[in-house]
Coordinates of C-alpha atoms and ligand atoms in Angstrom, one line a residue:
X290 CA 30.6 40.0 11.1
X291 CA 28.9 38.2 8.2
X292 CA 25.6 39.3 7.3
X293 CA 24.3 35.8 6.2
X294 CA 25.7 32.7 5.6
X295 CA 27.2 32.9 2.0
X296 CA 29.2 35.9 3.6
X297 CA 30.4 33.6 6.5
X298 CA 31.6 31.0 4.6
X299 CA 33.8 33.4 3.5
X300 CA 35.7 32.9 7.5
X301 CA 37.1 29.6 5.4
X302 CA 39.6 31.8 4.0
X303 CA 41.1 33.7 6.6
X304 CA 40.2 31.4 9.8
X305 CA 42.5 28.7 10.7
X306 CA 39.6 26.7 13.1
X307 CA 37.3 27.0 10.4
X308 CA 40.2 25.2 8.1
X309 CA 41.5 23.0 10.6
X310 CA 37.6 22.0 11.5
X311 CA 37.5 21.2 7.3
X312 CA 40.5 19.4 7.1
X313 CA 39.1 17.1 10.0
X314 CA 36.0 17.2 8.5
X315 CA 36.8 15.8 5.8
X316 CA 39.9 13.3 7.1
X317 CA 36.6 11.4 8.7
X318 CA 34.5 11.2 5.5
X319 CA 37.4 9.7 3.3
X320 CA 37.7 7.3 6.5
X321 CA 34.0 6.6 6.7
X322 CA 34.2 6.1 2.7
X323 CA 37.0 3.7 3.4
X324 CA 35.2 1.6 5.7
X325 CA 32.0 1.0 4.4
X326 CA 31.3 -2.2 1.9
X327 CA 31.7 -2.1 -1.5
X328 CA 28.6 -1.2 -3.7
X329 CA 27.0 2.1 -3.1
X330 CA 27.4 4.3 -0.1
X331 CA 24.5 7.1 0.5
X332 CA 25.5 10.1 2.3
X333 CA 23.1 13.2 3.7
X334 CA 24.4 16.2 4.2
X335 CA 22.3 18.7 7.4
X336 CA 22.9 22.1 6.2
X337 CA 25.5 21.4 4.0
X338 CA 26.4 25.4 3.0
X339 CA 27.9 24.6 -0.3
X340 CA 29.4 21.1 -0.1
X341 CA 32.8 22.1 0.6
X342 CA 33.5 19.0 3.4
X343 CA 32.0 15.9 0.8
X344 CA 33.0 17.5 -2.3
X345 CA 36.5 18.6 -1.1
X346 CA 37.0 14.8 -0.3
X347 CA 35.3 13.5 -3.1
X348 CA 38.0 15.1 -5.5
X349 CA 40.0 12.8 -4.9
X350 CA 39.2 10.0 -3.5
X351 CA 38.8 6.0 -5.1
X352 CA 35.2 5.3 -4.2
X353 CA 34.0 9.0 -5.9
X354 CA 32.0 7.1 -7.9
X355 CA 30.1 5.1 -5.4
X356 CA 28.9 8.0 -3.7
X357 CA 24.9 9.0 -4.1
X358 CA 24.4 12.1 -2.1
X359 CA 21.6 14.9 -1.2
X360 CA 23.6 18.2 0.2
X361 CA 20.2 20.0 1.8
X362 CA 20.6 23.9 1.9
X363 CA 18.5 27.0 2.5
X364 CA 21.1 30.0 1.1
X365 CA 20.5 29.6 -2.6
X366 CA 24.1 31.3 -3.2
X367 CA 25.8 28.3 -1.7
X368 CA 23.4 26.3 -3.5
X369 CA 24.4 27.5 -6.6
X370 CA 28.0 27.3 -5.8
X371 CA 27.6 23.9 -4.7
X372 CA 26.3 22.7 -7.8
X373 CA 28.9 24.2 -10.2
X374 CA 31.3 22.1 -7.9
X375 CA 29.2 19.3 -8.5
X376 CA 29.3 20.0 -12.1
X377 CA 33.1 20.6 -12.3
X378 CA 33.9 16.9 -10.8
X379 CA 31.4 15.1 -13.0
X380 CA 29.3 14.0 -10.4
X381 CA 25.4 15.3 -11.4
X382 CA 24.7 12.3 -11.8
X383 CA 25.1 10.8 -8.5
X384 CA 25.1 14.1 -5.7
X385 CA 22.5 16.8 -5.7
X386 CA 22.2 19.7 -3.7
X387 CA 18.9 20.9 -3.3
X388 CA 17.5 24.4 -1.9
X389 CA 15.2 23.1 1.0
X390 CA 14.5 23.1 4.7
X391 CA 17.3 20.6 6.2
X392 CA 14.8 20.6 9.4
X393 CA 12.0 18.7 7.4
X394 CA 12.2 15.2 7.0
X395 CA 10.3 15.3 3.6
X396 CA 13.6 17.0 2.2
X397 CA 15.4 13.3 2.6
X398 CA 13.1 11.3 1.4
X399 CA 14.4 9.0 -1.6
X400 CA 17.9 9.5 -0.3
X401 CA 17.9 7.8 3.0
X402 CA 18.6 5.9 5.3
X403 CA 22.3 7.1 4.7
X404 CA 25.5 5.5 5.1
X405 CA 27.0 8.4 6.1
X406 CA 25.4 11.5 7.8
X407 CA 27.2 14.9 8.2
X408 CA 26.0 17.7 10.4
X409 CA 28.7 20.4 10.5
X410 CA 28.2 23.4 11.6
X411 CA 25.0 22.3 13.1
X412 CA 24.7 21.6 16.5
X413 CA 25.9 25.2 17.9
X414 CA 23.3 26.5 16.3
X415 CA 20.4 24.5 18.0
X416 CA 19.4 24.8 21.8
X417 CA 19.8 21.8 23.9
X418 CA 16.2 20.5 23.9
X419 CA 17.1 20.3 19.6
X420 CA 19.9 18.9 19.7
X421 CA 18.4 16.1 21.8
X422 CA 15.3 16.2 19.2
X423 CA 17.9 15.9 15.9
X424 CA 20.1 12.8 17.5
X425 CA 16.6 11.7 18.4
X426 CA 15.4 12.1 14.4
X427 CA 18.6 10.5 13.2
X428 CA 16.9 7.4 13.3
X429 CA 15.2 8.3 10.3
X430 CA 18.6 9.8 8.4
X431 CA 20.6 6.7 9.5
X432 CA 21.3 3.5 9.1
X433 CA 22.1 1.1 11.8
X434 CA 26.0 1.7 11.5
X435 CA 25.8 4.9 9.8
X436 CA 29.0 7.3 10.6
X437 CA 27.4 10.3 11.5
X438 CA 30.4 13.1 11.4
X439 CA 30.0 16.8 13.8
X440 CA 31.4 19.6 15.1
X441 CA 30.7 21.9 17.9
X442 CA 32.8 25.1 18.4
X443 CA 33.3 26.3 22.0
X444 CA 33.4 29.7 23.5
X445 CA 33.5 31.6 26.6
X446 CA 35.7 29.2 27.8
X447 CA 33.2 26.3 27.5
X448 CA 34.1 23.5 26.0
X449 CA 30.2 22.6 24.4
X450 CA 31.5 19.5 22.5
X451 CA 32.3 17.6 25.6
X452 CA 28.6 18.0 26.1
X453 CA 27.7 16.4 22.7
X454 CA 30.1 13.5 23.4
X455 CA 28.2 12.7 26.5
X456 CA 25.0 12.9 24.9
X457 CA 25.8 10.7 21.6
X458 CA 27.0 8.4 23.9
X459 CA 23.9 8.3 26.3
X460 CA 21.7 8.3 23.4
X461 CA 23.4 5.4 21.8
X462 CA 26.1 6.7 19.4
X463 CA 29.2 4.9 19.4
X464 CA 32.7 7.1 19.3
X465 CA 35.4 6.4 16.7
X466 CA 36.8 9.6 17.2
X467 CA 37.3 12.9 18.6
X468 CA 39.7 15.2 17.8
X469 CA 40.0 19.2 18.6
X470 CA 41.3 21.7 15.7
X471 CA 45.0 23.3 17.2
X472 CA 43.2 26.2 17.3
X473 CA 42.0 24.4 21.0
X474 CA 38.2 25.3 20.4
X475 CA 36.3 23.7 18.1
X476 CA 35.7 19.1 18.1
X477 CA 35.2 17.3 15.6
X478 CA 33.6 14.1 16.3
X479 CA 32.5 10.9 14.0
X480 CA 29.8 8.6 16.0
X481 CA 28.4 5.3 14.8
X482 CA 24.5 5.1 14.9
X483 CA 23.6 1.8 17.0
X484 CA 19.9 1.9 16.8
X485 CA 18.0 0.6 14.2
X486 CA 16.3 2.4 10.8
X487 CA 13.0 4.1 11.0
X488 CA 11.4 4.1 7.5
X489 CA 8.8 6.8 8.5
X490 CA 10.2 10.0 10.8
X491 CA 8.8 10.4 14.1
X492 CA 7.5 13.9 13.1
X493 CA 8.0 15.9 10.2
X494 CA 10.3 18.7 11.8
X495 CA 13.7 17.0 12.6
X496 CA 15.3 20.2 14.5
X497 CA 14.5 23.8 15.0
X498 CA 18.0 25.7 13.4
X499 CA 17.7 29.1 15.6
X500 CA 21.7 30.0 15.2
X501 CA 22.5 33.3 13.1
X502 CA 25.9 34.0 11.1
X503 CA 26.9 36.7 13.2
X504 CA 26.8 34.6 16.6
X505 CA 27.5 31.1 14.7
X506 CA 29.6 28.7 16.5
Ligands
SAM890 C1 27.5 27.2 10.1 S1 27.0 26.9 8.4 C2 27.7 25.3 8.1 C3 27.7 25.0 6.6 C4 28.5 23.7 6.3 N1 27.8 22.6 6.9 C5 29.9 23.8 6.8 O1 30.2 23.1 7.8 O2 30.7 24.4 6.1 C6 25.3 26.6 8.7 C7 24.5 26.4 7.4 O3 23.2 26.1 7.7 C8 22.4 26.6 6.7 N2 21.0 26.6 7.2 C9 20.4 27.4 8.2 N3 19.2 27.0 8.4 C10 18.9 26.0 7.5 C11 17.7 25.3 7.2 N4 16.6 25.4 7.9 N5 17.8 24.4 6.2 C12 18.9 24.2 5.5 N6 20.1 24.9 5.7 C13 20.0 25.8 6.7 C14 23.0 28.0 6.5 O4 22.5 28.6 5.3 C15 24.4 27.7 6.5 O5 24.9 27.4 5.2

């Protein structure tokens, strides 16, 4: 069991939903990166641990250099890993990661509304009434269009992302795709946001994160 969350991204190495969720992960941002317009593309990262699904994509990819990005994480360890990946692509100038509260909306200001919004690893970790409340708050992350990219482990035998679908969907999201890791138990969705931008956030707490790394989903 991981004993906080730099320890449980260590479950990349050895956990083949973890790695299949990634390769997903990130199969959606290169497609998202692909589809938007040419000229600059902002992206947001919601608890981003240390960047691995954007800067894994980023690598290699044409549009790299169109990217501006703020990667919003509490564990200063991934943090810190984060930015030496930053560092090692050349990209300081255009990504940040910064060691902040990803439920506060002051965190995003200067770097939204984003083109593209990822919240991995996220919504497990939030009751039901905050997941709502986040989808809700993505109004102020979003542009209208933006791809916002998710997963949602299951367990027990409940299949929890079938739940997020419906709710995206009833609360205006748009599905370009869904796909489950072959492991069978954790989706991977990518939504477009329909609604329209809010410059100022409803209220300054976007989500209350209760999940810990020893129960995460
Ligand atoms: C399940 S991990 C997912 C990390 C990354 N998004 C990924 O998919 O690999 C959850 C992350 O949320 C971070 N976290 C928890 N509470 C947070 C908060 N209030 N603000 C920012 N990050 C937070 C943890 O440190 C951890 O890195």
């Amino acid at each position: 069991m991981p004993k906080d969350w730099y320890e449980w991204h260590d479950l990349y190495n050895t956990e083949p939903k973890l790695q299949q969720r990634l390769e997903i992960v990130q199969e959606y941002i290169a497609y998202s990166l692909n589809a938007l317009p040419d000229g600059a593309i902002r992206v947001v990262s919601v608890c981003a641990g240390d960047g691995r699904d954007l800067l894994g994509t980023l690598k290699n990819h044409p549009r790299a250099k169109d990217v501006y990005a703020r990667l919003v994480e509490l564990n200063p360890q991934l943090v810190e890993r984060g930015r030496a990946t930053i560092e090692s692509l050349g990209l300081t100038k255009q990504i940040e990661i910064i060691n902040g509260d990803a439920t506060l909306a002051t965190n995003y200001v200067g770097a939204v509304p984003a083109d593209i919004v990822i919240v991995c690893g996220v919504f497990g970790n939030l009751q039901e009434t905050e997941l709502n409340r986040l989808l809700d708050n993505l109004s102020f992350l979003s542009k209208p269009g933006a791809f916002v990219i998710w997963t949602r482990g299951h367990s027990n035998g409940i299949t929890y992302s079938d739940n997020v679908r419906k709710i995206l969907i009833a609360s205006g999201f748009e599905e370009v795709n869904f796909k489950l890791t072959a492991t069978g138990d954790m989706g991977v969705g990518i939504h477009r946001y329909l609604g329209e931008n809010l410059p100022q956030p409803k209220e300054q707490q976007l989500f209350v994160f209760s999940g810990v790394p020893s129960k995460a989903r």
